[in-house]
GROMACS .gro file of C-alpha atoms in nm:
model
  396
    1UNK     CA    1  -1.546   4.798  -1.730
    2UNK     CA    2  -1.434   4.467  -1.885
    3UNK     CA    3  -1.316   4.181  -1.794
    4UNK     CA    4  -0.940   4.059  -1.855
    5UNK     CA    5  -0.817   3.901  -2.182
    6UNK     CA    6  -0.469   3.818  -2.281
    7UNK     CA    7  -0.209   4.058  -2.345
    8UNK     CA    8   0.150   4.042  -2.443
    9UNK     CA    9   0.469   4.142  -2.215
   10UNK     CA   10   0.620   4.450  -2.314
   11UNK     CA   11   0.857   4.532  -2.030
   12UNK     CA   12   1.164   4.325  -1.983
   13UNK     CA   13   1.304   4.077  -1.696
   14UNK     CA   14   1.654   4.266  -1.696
   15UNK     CA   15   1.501   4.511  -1.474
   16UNK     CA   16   1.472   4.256  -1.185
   17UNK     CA   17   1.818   4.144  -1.280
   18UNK     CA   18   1.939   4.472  -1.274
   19UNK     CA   19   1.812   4.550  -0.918
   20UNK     CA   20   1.930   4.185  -0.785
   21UNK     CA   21   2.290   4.268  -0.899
   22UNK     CA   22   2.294   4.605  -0.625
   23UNK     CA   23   2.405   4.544  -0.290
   24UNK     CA   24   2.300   4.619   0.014
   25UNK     CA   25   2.599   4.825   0.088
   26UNK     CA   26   2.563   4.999  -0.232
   27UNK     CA   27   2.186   5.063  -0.163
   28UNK     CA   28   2.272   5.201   0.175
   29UNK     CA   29   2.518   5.430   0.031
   30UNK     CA   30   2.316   5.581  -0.211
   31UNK     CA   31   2.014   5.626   0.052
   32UNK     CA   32   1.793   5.951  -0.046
   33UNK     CA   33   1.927   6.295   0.160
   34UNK     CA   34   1.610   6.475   0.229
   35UNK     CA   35   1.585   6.732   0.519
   36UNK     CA   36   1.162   6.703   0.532
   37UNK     CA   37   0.930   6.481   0.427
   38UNK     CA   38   0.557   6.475   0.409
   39UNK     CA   39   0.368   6.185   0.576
   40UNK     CA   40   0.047   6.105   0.474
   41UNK     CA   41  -0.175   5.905   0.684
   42UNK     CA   42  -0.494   5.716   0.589
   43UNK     CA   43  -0.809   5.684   0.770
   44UNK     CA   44  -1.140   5.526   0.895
   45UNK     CA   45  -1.379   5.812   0.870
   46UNK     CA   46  -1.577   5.698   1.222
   47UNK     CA   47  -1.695   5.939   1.417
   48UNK     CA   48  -1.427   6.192   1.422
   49UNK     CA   49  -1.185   6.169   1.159
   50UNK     CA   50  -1.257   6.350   0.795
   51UNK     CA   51  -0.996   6.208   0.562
   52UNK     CA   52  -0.629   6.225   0.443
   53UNK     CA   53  -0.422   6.370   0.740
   54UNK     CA   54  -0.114   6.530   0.664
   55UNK     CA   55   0.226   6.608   0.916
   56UNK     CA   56   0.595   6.722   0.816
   57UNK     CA   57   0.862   6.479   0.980
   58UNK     CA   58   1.174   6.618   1.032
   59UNK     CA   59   1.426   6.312   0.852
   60UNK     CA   60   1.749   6.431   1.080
   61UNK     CA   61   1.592   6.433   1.434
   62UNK     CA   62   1.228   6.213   1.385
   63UNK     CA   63   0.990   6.500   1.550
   64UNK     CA   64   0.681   6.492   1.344
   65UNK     CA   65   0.460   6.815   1.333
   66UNK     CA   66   0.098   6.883   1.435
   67UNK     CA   67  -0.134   6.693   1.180
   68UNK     CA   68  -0.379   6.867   0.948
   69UNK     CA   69  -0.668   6.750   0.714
   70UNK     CA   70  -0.519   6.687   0.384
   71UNK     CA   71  -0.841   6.630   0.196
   72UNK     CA   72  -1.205   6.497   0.331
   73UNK     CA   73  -1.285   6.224   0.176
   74UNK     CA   74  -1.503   5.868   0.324
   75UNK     CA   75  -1.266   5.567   0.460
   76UNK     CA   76  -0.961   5.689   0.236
   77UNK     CA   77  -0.782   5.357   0.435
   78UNK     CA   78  -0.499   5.307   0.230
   79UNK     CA   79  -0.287   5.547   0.007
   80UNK     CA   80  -0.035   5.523  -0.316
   81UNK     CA   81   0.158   5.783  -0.447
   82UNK     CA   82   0.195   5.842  -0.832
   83UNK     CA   83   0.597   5.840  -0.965
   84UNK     CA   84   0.575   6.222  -1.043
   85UNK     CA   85   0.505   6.257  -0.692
   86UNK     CA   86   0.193   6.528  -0.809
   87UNK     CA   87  -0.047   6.294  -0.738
   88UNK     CA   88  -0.199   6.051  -0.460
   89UNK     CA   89  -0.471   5.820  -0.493
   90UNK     CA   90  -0.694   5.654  -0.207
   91UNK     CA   91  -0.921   5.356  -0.218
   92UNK     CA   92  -1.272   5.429  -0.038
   93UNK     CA   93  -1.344   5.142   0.161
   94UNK     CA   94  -1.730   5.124   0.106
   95UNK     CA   95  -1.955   4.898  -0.076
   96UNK     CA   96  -2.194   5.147  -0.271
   97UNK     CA   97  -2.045   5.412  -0.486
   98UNK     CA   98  -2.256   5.608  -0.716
   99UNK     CA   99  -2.515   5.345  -0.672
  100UNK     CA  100  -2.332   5.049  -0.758
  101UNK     CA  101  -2.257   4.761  -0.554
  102UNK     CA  102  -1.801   4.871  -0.556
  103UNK     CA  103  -1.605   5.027  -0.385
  104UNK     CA  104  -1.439   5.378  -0.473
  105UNK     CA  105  -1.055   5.503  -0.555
  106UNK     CA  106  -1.013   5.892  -0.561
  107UNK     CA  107  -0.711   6.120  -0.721
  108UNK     CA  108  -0.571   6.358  -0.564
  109UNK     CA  109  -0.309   6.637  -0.713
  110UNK     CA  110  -0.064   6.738  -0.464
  111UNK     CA  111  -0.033   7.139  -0.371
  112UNK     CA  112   0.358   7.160  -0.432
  113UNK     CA  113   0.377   7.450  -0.158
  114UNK     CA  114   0.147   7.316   0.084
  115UNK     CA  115   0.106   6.923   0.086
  116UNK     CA  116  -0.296   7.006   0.081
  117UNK     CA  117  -0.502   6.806  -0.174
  118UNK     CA  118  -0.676   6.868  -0.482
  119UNK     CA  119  -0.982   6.658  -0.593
  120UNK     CA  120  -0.906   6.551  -0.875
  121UNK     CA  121  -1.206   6.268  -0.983
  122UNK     CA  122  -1.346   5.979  -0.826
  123UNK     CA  123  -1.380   5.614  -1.008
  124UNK     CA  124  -1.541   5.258  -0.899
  125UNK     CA  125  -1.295   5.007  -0.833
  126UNK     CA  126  -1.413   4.716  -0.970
  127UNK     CA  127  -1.568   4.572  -0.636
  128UNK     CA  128  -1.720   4.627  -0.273
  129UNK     CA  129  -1.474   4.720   0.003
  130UNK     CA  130  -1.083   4.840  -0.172
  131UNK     CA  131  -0.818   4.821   0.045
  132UNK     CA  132  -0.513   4.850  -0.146
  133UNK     CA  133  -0.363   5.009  -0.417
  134UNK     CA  134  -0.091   5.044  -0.609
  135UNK     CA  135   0.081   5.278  -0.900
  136UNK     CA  136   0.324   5.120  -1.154
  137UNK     CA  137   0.634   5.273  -1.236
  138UNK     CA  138   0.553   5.465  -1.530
  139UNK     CA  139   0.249   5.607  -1.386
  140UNK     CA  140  -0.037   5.479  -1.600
  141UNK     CA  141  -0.169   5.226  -1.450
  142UNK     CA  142  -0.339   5.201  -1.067
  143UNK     CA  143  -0.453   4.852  -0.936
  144UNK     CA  144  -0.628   4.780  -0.657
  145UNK     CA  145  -0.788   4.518  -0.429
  146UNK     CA  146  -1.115   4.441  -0.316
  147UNK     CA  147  -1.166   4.280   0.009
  148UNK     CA  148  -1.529   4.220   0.022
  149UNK     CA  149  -1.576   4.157  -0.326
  150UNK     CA  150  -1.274   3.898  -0.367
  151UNK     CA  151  -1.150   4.112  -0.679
  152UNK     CA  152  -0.895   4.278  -0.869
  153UNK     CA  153  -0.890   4.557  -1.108
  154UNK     CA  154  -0.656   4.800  -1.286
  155UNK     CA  155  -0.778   5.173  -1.364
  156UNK     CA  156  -0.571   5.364  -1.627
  157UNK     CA  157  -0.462   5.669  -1.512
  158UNK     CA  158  -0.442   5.997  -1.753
  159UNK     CA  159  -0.173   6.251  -1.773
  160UNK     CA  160  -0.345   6.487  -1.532
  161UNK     CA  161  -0.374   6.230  -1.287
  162UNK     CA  162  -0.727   6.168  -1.279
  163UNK     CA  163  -0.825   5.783  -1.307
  164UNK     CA  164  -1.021   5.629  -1.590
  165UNK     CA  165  -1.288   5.390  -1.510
  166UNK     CA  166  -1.173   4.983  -1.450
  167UNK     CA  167  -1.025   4.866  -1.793
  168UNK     CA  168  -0.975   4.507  -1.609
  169UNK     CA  169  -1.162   4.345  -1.330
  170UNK     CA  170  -1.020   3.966  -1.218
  171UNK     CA  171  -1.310   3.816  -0.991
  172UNK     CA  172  -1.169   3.568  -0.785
  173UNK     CA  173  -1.338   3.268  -0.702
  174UNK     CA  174  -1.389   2.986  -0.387
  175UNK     CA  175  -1.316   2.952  -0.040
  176UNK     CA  176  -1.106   2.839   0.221
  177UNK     CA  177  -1.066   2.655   0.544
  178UNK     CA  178  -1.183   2.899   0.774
  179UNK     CA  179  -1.584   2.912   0.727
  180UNK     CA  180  -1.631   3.262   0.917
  181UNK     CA  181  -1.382   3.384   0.746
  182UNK     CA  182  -1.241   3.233   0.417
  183UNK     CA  183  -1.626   3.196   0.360
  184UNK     CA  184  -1.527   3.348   0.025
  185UNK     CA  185  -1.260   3.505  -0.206
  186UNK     CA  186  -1.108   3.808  -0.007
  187UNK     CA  187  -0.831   4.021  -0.191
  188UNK     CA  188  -0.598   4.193   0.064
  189UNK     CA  189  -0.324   4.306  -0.128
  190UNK     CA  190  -0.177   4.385  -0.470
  191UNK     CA  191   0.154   4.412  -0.549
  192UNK     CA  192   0.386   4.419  -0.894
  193UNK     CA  193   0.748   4.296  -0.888
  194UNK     CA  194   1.083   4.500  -0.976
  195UNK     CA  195   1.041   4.443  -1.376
  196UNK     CA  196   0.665   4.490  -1.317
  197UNK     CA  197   0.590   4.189  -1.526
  198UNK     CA  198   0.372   4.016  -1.295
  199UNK     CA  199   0.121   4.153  -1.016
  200UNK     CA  200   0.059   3.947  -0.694
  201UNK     CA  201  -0.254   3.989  -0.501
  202UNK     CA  202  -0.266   3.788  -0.174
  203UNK     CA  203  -0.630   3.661  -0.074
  204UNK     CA  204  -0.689   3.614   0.256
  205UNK     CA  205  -1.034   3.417   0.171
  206UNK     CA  206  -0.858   3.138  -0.027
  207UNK     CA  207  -0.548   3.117   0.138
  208UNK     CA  208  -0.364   3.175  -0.185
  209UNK     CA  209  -0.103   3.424  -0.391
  210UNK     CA  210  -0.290   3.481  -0.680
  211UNK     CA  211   0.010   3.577  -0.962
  212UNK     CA  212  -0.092   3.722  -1.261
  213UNK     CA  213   0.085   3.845  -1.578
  214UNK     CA  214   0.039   4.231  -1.632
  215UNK     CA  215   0.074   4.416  -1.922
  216UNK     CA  216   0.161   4.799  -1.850
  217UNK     CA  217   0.060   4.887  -2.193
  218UNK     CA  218  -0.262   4.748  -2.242
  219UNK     CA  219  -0.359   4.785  -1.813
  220UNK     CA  220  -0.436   4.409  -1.835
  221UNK     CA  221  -0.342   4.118  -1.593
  222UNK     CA  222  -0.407   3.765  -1.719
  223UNK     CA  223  -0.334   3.503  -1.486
  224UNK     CA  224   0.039   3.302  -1.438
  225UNK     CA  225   0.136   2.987  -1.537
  226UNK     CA  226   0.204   2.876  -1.245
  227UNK     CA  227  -0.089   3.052  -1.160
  228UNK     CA  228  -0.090   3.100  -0.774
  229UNK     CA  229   0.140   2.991  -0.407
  230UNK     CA  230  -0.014   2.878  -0.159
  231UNK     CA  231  -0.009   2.918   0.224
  232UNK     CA  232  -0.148   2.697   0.528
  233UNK     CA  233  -0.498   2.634   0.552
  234UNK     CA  234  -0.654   2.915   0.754
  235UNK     CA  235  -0.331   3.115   0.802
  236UNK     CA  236  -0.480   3.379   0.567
  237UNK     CA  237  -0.234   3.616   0.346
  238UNK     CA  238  -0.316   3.978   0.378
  239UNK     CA  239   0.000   4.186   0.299
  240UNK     CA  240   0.317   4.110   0.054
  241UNK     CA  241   0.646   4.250  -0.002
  242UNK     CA  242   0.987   4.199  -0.209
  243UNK     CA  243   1.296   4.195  -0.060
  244UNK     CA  244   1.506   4.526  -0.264
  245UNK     CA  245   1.758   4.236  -0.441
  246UNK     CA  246   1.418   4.121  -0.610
  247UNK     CA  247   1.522   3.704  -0.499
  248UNK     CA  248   1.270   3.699  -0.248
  249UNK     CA  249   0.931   3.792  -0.087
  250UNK     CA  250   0.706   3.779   0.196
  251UNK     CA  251   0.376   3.741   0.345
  252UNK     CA  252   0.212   3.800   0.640
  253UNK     CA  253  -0.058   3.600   0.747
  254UNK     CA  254  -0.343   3.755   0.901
  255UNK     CA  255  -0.547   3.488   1.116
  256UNK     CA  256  -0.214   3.228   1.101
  257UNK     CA  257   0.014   3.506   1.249
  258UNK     CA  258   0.340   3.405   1.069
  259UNK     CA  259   0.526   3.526   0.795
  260UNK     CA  260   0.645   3.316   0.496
  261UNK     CA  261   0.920   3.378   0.311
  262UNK     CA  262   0.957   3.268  -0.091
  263UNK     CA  263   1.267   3.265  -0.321
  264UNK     CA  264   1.124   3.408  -0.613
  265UNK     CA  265   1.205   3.324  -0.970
  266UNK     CA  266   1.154   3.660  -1.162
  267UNK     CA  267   1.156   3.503  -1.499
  268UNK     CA  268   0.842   3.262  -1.459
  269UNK     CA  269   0.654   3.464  -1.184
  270UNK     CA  270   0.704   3.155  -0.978
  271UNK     CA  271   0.731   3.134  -0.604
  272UNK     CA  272   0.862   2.866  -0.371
  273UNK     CA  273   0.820   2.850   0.019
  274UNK     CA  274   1.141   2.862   0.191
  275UNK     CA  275   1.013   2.895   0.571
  276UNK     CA  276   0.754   2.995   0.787
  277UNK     CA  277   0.758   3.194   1.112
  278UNK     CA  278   0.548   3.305   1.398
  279UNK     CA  279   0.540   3.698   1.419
  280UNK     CA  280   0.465   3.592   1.818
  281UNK     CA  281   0.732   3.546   2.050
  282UNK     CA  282   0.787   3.208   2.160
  283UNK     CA  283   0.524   3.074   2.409
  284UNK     CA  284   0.290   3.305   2.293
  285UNK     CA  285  -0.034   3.161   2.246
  286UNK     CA  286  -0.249   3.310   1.978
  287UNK     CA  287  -0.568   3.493   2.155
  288UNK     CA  288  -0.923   3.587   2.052
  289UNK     CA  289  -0.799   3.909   1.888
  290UNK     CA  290  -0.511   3.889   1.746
  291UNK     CA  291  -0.414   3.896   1.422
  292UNK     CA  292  -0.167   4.064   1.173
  293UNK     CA  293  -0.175   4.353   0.956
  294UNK     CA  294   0.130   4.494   0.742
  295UNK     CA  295   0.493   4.359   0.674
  296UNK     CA  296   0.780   4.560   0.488
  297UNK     CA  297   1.141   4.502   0.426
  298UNK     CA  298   1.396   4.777   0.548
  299UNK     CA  299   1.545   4.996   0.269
  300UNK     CA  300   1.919   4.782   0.329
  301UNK     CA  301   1.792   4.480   0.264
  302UNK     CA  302   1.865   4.344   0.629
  303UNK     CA  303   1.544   4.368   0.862
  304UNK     CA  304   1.178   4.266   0.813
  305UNK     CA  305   0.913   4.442   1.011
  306UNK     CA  306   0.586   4.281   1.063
  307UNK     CA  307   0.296   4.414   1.301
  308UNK     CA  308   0.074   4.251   1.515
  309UNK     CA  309  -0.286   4.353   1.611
  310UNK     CA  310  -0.375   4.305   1.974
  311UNK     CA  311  -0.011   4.193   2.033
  312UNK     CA  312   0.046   4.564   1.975
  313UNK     CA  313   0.389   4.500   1.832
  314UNK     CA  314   0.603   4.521   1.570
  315UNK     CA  315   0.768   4.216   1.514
  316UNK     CA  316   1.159   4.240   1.426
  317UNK     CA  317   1.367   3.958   1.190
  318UNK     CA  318   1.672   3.982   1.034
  319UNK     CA  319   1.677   3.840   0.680
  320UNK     CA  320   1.974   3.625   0.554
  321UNK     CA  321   2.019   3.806   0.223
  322UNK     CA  322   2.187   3.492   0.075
  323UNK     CA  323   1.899   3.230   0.141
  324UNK     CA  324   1.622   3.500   0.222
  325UNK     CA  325   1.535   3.293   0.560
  326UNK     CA  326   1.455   3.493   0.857
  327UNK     CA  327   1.591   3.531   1.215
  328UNK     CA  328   1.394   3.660   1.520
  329UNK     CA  329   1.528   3.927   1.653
  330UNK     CA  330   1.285   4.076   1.884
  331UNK     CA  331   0.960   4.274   1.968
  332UNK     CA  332   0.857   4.644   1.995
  333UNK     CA  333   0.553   4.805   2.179
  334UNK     CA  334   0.376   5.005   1.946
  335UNK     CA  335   0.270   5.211   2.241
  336UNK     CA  336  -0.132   5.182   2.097
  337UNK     CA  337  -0.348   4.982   2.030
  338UNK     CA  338  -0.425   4.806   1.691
  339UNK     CA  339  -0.105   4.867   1.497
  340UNK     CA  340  -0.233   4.879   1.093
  341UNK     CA  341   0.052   5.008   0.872
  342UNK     CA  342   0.300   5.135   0.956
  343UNK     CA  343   0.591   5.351   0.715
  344UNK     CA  344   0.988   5.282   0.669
  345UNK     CA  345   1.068   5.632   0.569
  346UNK     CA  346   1.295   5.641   0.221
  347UNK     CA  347   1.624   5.708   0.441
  348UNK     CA  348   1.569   5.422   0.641
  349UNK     CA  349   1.592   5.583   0.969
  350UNK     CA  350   1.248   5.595   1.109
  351UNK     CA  351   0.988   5.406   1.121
  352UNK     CA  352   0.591   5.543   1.207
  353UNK     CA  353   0.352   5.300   1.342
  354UNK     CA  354  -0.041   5.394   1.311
  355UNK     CA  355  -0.228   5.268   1.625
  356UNK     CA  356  -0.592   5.249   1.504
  357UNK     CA  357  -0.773   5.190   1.835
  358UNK     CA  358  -0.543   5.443   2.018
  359UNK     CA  359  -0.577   5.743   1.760
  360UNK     CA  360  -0.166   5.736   1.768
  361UNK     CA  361   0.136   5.735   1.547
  362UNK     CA  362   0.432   5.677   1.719
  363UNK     CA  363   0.760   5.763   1.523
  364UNK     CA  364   1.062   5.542   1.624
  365UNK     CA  365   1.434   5.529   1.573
  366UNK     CA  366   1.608   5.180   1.355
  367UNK     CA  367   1.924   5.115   1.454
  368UNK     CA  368   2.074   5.047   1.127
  369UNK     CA  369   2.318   4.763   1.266
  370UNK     CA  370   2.059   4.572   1.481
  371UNK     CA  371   1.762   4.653   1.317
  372UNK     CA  372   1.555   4.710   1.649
  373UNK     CA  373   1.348   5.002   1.732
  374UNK     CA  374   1.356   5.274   2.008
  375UNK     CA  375   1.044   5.524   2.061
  376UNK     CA  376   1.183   5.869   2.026
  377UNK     CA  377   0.883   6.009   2.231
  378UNK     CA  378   0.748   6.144   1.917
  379UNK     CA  379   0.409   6.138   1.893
  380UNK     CA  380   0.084   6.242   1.649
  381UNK     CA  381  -0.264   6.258   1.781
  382UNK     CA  382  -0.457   6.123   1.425
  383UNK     CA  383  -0.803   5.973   1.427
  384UNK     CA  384  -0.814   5.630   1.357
  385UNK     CA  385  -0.538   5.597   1.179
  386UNK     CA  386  -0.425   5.314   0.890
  387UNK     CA  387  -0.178   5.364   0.629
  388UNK     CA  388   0.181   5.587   0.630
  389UNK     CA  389   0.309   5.751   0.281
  390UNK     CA  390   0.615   5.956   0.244
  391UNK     CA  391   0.658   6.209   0.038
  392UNK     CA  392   0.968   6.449   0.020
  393UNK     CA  393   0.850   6.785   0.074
  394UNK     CA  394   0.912   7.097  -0.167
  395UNK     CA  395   1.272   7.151  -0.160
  396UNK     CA  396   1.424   6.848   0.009
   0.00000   0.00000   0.00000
């Protein structure tokens, strides 16, 4: 394990160009066709559940089946899937591993007939208490955050999938408004854009998005010039996204419960606040335990989905694909309690909400013209349940 020193920037800014120029209609259009697809859910292991979960929706009529165990593992919270689509890789959401004060991230090959998981090798993640991940497009390279330890780290990734131990660990540093909370650096997400030239890892702690430069090659992220965006004191930044024509992005804040949107300049790794929201609806006071948890844009380019925690909803906005600003459209029941991730399957036709208190994920219909959500009355009993992945089954 090292820590991160320059690198150069191998991989091009026409990539982000190229994806701006495709419009929604044409993205629609050429929406994946699958008939089944695998849905991955990750866990807390309290009490009762064991690990990875694993169910078969059915992409024409949204019925999921009954879920298995996938793999055991401890706290596998939050899940990425490898480009080859042989592999998965978890974060374990501890703070000792192998007798060190990090966290964990495990591999995991894929069966091809069966969906069940392999073991593949377990690696520290550069800090106490991951809770994201990601894979970059080629495949060699997984980075992760660490919410206790207010850190970042990349782990190379060999050709059979397993992970190699942290080649670059970024320890952030201060705090923020909040003193219970923002008491210190707390890294919530991690993100890459379309051209993968820059990584973006929202801390709640410091009330920042921290943007780094990240070389694919080398598994290295040095920090941006500019080096960070900021958000409200005390609104706290937890999960980011891109809107698919790569212009803009979005966070949602945690303790603040809003979402900000930012035109993004691809070119400098730059972001600029164009609005903020609540993800409340109007009149709604903020209560003891609320807060916010995960925010995606639809496949088309024309929703944003945002859930909130104790609300138990899923907030709904429409997103001016010209300026980026958002509309509110509305609120969904998440028909749980404690709505964590939730998953926009690749087709863009359901969406699966994980209620962690209620043991629950609930699959609903999007109306692709209105963007609002109807329960199908499809339902999966899963222990404590936090993150959604998709994966298109053998065949489809």
């Amino acid at each position: 394990m090292r820590p991160c020193a320059v690198g150069g920037v191998l991989l091009a800014a026409v990539a982000a160009a190229r994806l701006a120029s495709v419009s929604a209609a044409e993205r629609q259009e050429a929406k994946p066709k699958m008939n089944t697809l695998r849905v991955y859910i990750g866990t807390y292991t309290w009490k009762v559940s064991k690990g990875i979960y694993l169910m078969q929706l059915d992409a024409a009529t949204g019925k999921l089946s009954e879920p298995e165990l996938a793999a055991e593992a401890t706290n596998p919270t939050f899940l990425a899937l490898h480009p080859s689509r042989r592999f998965l890789y978890a974060v374990g959401e501890i703070g000792n591993f192998a007798g060190r004060k990090t966290g964990a991230v495990s591999a995991w090959a894929i069966i091809p007939e069966t969906g069940k998981l392999k073991g593949i090798n377990q690696q520290p993640s550069g800090g106490p208490g991951p809770c994201h991940l990601v894979v970059d497009r080629a495949g060699r390279n997984l980075l992760v955050a660490n919410y206790s330890g207010g850190s970042v780290a990349v782990l190379p990734i060999a050709d059979d999938g397993s992970l190699k131990e942290p080649y670059c660990v970024i320890q952030h540093q201060g705090k923020g408004a909040n003193p219970k909370r923002q008491e210190a650096p707390h890294a919530h997400s991690i993100n890459l854009d379309a051209a993968e030239r820059f990584a973006f890892a929202a801390d709640l702690g410091l009330d920042k998005l921290l943007v780094y430069r990240f070389d694919a090659a080398q598994g290295k992220l040095t920090p941006n010039d500019p080096p960070a965006a900021s958000v409200a004191p005390g609104a706290g930044p937890r999960h980011f996204t891109f809107h698919p024509n790569g212009r803009f992005a979005y966070v949602i804040n945690e303790m603040g419960m809003t979402v900000t949107a930012f035109a993004y300049d691809a070119e400098r790794g730059a972001l600029r606040e164009i609005q903020t929201l609540s993800t409340l609806p109007a009149g709604q006071a903020i209560e003891p335990n609320f807060s916010t948890a995960e925010v995606q844009v639809h496949p088309s380019g024309r929703f944003l989905y945002g859930s909130n925690r104790g609300h138990n909803t899923i907030a709904i906005f429409g997103v001016d694909a010209e300026t980026g600003r958002l509309t509110p459209i509305g609120h969904e029941s998440t028909q749980g309690k404690m709505p964590r991730n939730f998953g926009i399957d690749p087709t863009g036709a359901w969406l699966l909400a994980a209620n962690q208190d209620t043991h629950s994920v609930i699959v609903f219909r999007i109306d692709p013209q209105t963007g609002k959500l109807s329960a199908t009355g499809a339902k999966a009993e899963v222990p404590y349940p936090v993150c959604v992945k998709f994966v298109p089954a053998s065949g489809s």
